[in-house]
Short mmCIF file of N, CA and C in Angstrom, two decimals:
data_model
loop_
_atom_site.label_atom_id
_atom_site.label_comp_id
_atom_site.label_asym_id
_atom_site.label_seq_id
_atom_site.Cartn_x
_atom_site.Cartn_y
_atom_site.Cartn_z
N UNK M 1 -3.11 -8.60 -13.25
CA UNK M 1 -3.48 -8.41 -14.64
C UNK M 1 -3.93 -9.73 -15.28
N UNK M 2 -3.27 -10.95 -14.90
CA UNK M 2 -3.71 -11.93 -15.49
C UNK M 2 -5.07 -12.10 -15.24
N UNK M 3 -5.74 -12.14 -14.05
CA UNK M 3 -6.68 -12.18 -13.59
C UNK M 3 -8.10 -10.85 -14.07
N UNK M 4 -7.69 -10.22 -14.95
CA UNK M 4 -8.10 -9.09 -15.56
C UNK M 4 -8.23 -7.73 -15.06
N UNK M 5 -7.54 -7.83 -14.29
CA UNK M 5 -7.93 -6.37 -13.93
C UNK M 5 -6.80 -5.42 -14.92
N UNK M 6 -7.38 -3.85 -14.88
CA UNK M 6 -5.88 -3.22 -15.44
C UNK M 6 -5.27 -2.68 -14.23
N UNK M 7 -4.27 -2.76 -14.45
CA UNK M 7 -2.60 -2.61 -13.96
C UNK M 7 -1.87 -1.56 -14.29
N UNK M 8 -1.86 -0.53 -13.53
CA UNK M 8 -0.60 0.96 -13.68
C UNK M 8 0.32 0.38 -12.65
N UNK M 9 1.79 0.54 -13.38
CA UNK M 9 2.72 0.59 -12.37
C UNK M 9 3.86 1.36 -12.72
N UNK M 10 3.99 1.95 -11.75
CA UNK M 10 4.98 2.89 -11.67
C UNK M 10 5.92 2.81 -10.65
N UNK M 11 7.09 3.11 -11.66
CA UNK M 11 8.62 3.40 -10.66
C UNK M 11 9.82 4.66 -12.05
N UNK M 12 10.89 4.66 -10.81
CA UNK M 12 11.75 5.54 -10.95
C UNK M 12 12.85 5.20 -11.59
N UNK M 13 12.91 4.05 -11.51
CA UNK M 13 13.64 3.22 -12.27
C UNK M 13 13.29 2.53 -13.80
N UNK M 14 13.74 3.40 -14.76
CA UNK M 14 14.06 2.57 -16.19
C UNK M 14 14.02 1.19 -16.50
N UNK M 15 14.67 0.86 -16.09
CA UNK M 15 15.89 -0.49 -15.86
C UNK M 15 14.62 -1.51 -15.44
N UNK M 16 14.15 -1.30 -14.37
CA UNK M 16 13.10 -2.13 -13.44
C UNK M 16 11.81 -1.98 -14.21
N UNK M 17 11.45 -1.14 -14.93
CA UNK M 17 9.92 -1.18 -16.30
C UNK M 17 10.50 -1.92 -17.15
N UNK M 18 11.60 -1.81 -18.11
CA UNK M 18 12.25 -2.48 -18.85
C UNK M 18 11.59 -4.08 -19.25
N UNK M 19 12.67 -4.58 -17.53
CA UNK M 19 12.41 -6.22 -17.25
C UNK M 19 11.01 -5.92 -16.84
N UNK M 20 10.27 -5.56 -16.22
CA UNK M 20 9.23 -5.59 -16.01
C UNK M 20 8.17 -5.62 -16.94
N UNK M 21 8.06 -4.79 -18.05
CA UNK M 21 7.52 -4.70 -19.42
C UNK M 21 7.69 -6.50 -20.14
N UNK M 22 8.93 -7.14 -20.20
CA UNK M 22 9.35 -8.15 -20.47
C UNK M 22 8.26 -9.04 -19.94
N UNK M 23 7.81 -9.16 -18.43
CA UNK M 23 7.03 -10.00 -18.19
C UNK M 23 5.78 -9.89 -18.07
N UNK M 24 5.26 -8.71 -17.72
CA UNK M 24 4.26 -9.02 -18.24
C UNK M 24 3.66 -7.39 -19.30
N UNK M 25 3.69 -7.76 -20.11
CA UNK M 25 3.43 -6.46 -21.26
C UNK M 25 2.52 -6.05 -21.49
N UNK M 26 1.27 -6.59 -21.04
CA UNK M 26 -0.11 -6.24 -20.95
C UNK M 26 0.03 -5.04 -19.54
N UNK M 27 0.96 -4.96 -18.78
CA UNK M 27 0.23 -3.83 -18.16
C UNK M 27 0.92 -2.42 -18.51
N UNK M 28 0.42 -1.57 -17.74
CA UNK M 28 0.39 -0.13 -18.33
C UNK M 28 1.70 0.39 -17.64
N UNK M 29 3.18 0.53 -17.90
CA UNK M 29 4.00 1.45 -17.05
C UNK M 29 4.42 2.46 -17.57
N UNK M 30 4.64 3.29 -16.35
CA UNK M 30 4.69 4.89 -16.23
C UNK M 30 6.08 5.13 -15.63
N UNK M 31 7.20 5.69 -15.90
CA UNK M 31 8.59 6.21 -15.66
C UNK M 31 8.26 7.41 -14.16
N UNK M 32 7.59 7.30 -13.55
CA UNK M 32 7.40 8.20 -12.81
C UNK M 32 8.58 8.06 -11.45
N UNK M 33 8.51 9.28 -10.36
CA UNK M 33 8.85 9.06 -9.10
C UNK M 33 8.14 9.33 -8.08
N UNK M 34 7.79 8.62 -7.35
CA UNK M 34 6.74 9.05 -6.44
C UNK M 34 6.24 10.43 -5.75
N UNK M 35 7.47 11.37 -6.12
CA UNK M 35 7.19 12.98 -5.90
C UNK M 35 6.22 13.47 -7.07
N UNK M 36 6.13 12.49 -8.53
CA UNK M 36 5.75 12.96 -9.79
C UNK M 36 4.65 12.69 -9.87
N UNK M 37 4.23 11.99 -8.79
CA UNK M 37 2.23 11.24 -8.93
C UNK M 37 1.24 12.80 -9.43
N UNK M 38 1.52 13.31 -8.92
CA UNK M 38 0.31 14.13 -9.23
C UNK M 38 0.26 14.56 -10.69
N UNK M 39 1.32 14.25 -11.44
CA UNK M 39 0.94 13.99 -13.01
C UNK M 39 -0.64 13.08 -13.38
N UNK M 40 -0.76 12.82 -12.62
CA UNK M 40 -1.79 11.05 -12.96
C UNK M 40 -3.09 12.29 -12.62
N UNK M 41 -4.82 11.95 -13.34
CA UNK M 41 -5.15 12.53 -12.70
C UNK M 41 -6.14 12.05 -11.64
N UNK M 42 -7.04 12.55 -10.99
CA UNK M 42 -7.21 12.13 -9.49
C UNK M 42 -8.63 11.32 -9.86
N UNK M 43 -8.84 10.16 -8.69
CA UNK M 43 -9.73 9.53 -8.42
C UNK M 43 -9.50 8.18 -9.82
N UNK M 44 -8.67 8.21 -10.40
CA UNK M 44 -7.96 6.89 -11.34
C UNK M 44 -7.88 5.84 -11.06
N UNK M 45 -7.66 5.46 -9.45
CA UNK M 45 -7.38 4.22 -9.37
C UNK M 45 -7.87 3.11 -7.85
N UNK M 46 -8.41 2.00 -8.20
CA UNK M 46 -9.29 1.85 -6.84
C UNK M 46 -8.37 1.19 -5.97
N UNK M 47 -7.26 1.12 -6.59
CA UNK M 47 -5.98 0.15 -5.28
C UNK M 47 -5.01 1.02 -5.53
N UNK M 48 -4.04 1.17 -4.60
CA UNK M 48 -2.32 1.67 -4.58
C UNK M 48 -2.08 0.51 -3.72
N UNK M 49 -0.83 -0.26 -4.45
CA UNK M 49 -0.02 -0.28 -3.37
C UNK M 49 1.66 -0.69 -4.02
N UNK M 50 2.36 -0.26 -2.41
CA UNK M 50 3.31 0.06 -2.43
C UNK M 50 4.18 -0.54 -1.09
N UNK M 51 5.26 -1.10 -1.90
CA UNK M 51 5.99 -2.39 -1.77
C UNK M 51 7.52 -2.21 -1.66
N UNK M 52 8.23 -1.73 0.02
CA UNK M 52 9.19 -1.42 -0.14
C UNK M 52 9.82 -0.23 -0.61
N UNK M 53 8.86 1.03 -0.43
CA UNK M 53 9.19 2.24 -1.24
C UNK M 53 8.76 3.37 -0.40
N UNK M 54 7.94 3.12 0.29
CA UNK M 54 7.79 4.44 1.23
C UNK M 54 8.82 4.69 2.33
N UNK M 55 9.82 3.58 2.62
CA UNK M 55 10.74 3.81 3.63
C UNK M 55 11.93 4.40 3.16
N UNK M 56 11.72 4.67 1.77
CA UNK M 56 12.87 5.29 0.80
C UNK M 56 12.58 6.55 0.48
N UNK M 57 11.77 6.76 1.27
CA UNK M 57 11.09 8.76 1.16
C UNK M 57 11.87 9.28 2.59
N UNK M 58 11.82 10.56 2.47
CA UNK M 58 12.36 11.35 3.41
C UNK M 58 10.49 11.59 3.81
N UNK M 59 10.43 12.27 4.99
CA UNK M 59 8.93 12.88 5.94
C UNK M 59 8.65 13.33 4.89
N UNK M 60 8.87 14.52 4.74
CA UNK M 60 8.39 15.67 3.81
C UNK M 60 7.74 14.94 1.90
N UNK M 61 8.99 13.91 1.70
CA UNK M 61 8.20 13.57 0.37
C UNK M 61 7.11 12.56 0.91
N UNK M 62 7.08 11.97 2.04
CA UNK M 62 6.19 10.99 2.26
C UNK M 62 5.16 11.45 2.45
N UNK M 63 4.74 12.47 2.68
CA UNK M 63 3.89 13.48 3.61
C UNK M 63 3.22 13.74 1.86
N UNK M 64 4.01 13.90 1.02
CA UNK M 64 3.19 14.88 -0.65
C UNK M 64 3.17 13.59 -1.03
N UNK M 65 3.58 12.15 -1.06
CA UNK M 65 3.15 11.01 -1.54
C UNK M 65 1.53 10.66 -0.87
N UNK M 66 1.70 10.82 0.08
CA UNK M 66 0.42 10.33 0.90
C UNK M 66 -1.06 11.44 0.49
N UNK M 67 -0.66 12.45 0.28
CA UNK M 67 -1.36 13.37 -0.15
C UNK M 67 -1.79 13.06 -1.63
N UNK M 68 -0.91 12.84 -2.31
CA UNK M 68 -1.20 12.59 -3.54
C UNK M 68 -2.32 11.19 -3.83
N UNK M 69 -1.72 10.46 -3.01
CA UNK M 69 -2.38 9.14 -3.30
C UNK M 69 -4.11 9.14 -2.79
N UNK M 70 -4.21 9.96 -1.99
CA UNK M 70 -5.44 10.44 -0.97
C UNK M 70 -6.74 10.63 -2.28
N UNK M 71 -5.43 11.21 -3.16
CA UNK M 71 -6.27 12.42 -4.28
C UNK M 71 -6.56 11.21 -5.63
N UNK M 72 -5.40 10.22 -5.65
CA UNK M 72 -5.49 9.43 -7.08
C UNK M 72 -6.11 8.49 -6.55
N UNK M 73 -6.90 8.18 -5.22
CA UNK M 73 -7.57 6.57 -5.13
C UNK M 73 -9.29 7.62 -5.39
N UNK M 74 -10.17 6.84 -5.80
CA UNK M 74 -11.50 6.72 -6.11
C UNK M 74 -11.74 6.56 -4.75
N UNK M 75 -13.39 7.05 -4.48
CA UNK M 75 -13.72 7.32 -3.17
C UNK M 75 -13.89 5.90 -2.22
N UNK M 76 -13.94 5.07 -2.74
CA UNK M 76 -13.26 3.87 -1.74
C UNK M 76 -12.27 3.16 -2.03
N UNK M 77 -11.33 3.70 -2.64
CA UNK M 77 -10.29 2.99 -2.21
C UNK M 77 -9.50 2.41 -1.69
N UNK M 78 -8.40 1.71 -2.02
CA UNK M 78 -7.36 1.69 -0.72
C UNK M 78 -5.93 1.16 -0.93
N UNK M 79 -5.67 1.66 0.24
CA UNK M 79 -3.92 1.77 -0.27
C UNK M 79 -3.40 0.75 0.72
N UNK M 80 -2.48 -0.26 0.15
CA UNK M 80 -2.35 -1.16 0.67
C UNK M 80 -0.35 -0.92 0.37
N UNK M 81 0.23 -0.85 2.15
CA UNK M 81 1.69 -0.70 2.03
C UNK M 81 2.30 -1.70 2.66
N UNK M 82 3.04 -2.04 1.90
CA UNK M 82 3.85 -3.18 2.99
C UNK M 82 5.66 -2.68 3.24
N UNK M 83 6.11 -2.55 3.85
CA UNK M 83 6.88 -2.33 4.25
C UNK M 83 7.87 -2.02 5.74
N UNK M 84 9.22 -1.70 5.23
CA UNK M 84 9.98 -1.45 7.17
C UNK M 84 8.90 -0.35 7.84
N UNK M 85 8.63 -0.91 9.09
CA UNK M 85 8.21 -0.06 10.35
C UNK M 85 9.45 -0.25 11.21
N UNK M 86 9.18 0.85 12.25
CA UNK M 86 10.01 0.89 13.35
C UNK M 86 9.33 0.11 14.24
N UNK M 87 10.17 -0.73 14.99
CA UNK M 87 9.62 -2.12 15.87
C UNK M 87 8.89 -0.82 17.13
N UNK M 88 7.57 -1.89 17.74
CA UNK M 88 7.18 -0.66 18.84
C UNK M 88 8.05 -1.09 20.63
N UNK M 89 8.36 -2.42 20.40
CA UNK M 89 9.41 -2.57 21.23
C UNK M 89 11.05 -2.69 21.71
N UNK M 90 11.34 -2.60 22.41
CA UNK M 90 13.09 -1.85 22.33
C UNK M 90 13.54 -3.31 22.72
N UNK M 91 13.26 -4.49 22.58
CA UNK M 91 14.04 -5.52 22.06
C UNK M 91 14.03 -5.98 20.90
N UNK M 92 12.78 -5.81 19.86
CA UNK M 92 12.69 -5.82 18.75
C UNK M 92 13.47 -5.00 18.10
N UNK M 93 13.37 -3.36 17.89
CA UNK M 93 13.98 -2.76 17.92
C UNK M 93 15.53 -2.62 17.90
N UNK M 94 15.94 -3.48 18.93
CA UNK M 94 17.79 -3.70 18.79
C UNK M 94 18.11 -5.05 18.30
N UNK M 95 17.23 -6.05 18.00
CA UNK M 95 17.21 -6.63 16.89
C UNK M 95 17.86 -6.58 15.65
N UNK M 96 16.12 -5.93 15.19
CA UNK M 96 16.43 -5.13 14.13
C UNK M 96 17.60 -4.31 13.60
N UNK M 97 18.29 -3.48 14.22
CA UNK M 97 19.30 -2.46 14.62
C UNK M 97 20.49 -3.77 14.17
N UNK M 98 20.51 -4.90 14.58
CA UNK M 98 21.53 -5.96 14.16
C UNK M 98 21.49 -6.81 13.06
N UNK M 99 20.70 -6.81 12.56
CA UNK M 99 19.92 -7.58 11.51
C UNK M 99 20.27 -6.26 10.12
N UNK M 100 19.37 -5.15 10.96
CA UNK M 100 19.50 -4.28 9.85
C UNK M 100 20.85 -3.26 9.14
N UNK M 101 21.46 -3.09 10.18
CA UNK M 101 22.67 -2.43 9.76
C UNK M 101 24.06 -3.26 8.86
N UNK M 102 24.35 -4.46 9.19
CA UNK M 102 24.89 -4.43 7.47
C UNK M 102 24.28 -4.82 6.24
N UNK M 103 22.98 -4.85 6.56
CA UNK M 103 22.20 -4.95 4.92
C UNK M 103 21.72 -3.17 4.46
N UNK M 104 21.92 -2.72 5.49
CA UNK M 104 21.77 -1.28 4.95
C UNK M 104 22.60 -0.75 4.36
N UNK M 105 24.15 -0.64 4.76
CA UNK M 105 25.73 -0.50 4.33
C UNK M 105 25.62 -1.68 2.95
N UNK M 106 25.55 -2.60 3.02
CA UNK M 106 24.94 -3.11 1.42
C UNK M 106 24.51 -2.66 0.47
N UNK M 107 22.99 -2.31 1.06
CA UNK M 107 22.22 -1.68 0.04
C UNK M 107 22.73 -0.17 -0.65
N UNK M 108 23.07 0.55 0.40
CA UNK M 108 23.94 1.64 0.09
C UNK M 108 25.16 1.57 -0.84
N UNK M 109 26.07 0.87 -0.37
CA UNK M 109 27.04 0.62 -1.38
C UNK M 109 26.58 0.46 -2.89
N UNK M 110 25.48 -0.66 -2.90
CA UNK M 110 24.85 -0.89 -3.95
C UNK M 110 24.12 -0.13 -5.02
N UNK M 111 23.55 0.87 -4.08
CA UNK M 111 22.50 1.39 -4.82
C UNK M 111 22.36 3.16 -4.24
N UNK M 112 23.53 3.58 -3.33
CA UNK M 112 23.78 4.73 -2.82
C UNK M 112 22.49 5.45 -2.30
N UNK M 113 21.46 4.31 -2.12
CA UNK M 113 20.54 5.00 -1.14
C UNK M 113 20.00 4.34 -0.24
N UNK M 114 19.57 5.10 0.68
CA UNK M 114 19.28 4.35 2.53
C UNK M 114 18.02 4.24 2.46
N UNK M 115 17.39 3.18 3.21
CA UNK M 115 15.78 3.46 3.73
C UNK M 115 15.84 3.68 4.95
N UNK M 116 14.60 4.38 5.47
CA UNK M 116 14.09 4.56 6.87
C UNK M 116 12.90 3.71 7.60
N UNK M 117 13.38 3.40 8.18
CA UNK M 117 12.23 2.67 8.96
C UNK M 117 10.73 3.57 9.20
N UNK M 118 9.61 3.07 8.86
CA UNK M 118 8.65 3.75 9.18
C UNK M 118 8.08 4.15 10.63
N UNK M 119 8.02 5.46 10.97
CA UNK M 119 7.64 5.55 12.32
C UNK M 119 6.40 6.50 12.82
N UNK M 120 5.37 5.49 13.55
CA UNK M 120 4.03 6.28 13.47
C UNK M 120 3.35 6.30 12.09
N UNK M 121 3.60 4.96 11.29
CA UNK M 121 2.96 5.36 9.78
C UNK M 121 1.42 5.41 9.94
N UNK M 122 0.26 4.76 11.03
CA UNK M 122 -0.55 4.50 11.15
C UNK M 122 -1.27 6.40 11.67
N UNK M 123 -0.75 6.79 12.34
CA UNK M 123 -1.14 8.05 12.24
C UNK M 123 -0.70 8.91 11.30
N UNK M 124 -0.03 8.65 10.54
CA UNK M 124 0.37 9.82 9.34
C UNK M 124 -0.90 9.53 8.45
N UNK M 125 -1.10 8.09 8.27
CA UNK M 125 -2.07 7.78 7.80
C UNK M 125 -3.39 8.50 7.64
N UNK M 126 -3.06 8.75 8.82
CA UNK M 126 -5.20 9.46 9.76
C UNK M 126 -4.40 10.83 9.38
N UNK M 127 -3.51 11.22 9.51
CA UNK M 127 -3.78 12.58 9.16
C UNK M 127 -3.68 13.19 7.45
N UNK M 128 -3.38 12.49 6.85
CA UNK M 128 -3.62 12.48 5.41
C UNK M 128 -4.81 11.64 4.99
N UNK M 129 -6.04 11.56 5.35
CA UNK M 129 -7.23 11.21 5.22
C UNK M 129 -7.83 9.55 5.17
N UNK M 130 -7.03 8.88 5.46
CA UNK M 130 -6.87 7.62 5.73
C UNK M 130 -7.23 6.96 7.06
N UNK M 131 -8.20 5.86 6.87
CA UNK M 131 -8.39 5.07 7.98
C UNK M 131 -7.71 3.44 8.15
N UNK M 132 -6.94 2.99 8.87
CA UNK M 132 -6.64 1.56 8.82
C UNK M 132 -7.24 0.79 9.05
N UNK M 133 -7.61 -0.22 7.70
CA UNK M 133 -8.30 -1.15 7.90
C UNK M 133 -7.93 -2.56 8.69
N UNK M 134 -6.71 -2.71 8.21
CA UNK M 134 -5.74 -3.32 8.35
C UNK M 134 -4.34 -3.75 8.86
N UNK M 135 -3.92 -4.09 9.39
CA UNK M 135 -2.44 -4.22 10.18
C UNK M 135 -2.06 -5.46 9.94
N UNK M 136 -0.89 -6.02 9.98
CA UNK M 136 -0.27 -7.02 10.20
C UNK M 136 1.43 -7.25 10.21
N UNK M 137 1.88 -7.15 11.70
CA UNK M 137 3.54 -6.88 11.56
C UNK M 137 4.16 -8.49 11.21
N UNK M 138 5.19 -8.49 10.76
CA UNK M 138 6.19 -9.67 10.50
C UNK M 138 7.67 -9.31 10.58
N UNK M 139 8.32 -10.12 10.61
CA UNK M 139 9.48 -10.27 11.57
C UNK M 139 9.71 -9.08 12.60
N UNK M 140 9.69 -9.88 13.52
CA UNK M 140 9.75 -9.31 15.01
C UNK M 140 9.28 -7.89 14.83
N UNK M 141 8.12 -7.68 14.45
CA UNK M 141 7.59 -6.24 14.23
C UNK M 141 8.00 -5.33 13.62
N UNK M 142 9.40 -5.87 12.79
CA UNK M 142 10.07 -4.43 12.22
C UNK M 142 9.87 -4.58 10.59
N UNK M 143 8.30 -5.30 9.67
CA UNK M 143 7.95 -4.98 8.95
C UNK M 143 6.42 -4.97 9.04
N UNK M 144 5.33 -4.39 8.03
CA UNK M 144 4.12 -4.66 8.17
C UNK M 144 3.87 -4.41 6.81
N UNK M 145 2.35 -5.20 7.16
CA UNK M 145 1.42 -5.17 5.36
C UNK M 145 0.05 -4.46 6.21
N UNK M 146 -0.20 -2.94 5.66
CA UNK M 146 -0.95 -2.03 6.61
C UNK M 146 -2.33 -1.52 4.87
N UNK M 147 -3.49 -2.03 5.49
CA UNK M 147 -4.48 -1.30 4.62
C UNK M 147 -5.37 -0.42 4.95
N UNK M 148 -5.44 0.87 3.84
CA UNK M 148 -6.28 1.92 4.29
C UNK M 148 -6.98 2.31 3.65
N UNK M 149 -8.27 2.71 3.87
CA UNK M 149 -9.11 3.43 2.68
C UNK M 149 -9.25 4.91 2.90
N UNK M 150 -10.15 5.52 2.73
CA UNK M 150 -10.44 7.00 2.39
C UNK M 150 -10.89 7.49 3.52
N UNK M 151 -11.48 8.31 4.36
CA UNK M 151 -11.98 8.58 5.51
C UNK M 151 -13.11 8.87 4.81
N UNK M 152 -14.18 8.15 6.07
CA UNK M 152 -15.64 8.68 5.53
C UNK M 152 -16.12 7.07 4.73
N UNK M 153 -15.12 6.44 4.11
CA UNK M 153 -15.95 5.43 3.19
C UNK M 153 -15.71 4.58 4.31
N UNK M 154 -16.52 3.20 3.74
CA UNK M 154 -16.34 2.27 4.39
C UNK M 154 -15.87 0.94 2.93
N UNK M 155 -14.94 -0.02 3.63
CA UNK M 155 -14.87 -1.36 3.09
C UNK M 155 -14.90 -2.16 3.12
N UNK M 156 -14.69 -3.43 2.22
CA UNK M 156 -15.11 -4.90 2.64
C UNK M 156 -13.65 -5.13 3.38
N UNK M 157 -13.99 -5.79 4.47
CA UNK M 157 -12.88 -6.27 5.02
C UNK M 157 -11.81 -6.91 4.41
N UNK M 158 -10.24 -6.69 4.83
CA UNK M 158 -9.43 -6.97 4.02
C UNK M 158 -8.81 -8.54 4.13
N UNK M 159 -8.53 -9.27 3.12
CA UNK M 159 -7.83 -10.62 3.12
C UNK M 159 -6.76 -10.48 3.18
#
C-alpha cells in the first residue's frame, strides 16, 4: 500500500484487523473467513496471497477456498502461497516430524487449532484452474513460496 497499490485484507480474526488497522489504515479490511470469500465479488483482485493459512484448512475447505479464489483473481492473476508443505523426502520429512511436533502441541494449546502440512498442493492447484509459475521450498523442503496464475493466461515471470 505504501507503494500505492490498494490493499484488501482479510482474516478471521478481529483482534489481528484491529492491530492491523493500527498500522497501516489506509488499507481496506474485511472480517471475513476464508470459507466466506465468495461474499467478495469475482474477478476483484489481480494478486491473492496467502501466508500461513491454507495449512489451517481441512481438504474440503481448501478445495472451496481454491475455487473461490480461481473466481476472485482477474483473468491474469495470481495467487501467490507461502506456506507448510509436506517434505517430498522421508528424511526431510522425519525432520520435520521433530522440529514440528512440539511447536504444534504449542500452537494448539495456544490457539486450539492444528495446521496441516500441505500435500500435493501443486496439483490441487492444476485442478482448480491454476498453473505454477513458481516454486521455491525452504527449510529442508517442509515450507514453500508457490505462484500461480489462471489457466490459459500467461505471466511475467515471477521475482
Amino acid at each position: 500500500s505504501k507503494n500505492g497499490a490498494m490493499v484488501t485484507a482479510i482474516d478471521i480474526s478481529e483482534k489481528m484487523l484491529t492491530e492491523a488497522r493500527k498500522k497501516v489504515p489506509e488499507v481496506e479490511f474485511i472480517h471475513l473467513s476464508a470459507l466466506e470469500i465468495d461474499r467478495l465479488e469475482a474477478n476483484r483482485f489481480d494478486r491473492i496471497i496467502a501466508t500461513l493459512s491454507f495449512s489451517e484448512l481441512s481438504g474440503d475447505e481448501l478445495n472451496l477456498t481454491l475455487q473461490q479464489a480461481e473466481k476472485l483473481l482477474k483473468p491474469d492473476g495470481l495467487l501467490v502461497v507461502a506456506d507448510e508443505i509436506r517434505a517430498p523426502k522421508p528424511w526431510q520429512r522425519f525432520l520435520a516430524a521433530c522440529l514440528r511436533r512440539p511447536l504444534a502441541l504449542i500452537t494448539f494449546l495456544a490457539t486450539q487449532q492444528t495446521t496441516r502440512a500441505l500435500d500435493g498442493f501443486g496439483t490441487r492447484l492444476e485442478r482448480f484452474g491454476f498453473s505454477v509459475v513458481h516454486r521455491k521450498e525452504y527449510l529442508f523442503g517442509t515450507m514453500a513460496l508457490i505462484a500461480a496464475v489462471k489457466k490459459g493466461h500467461n505471466h511475467e515471470p515471477f521475482d
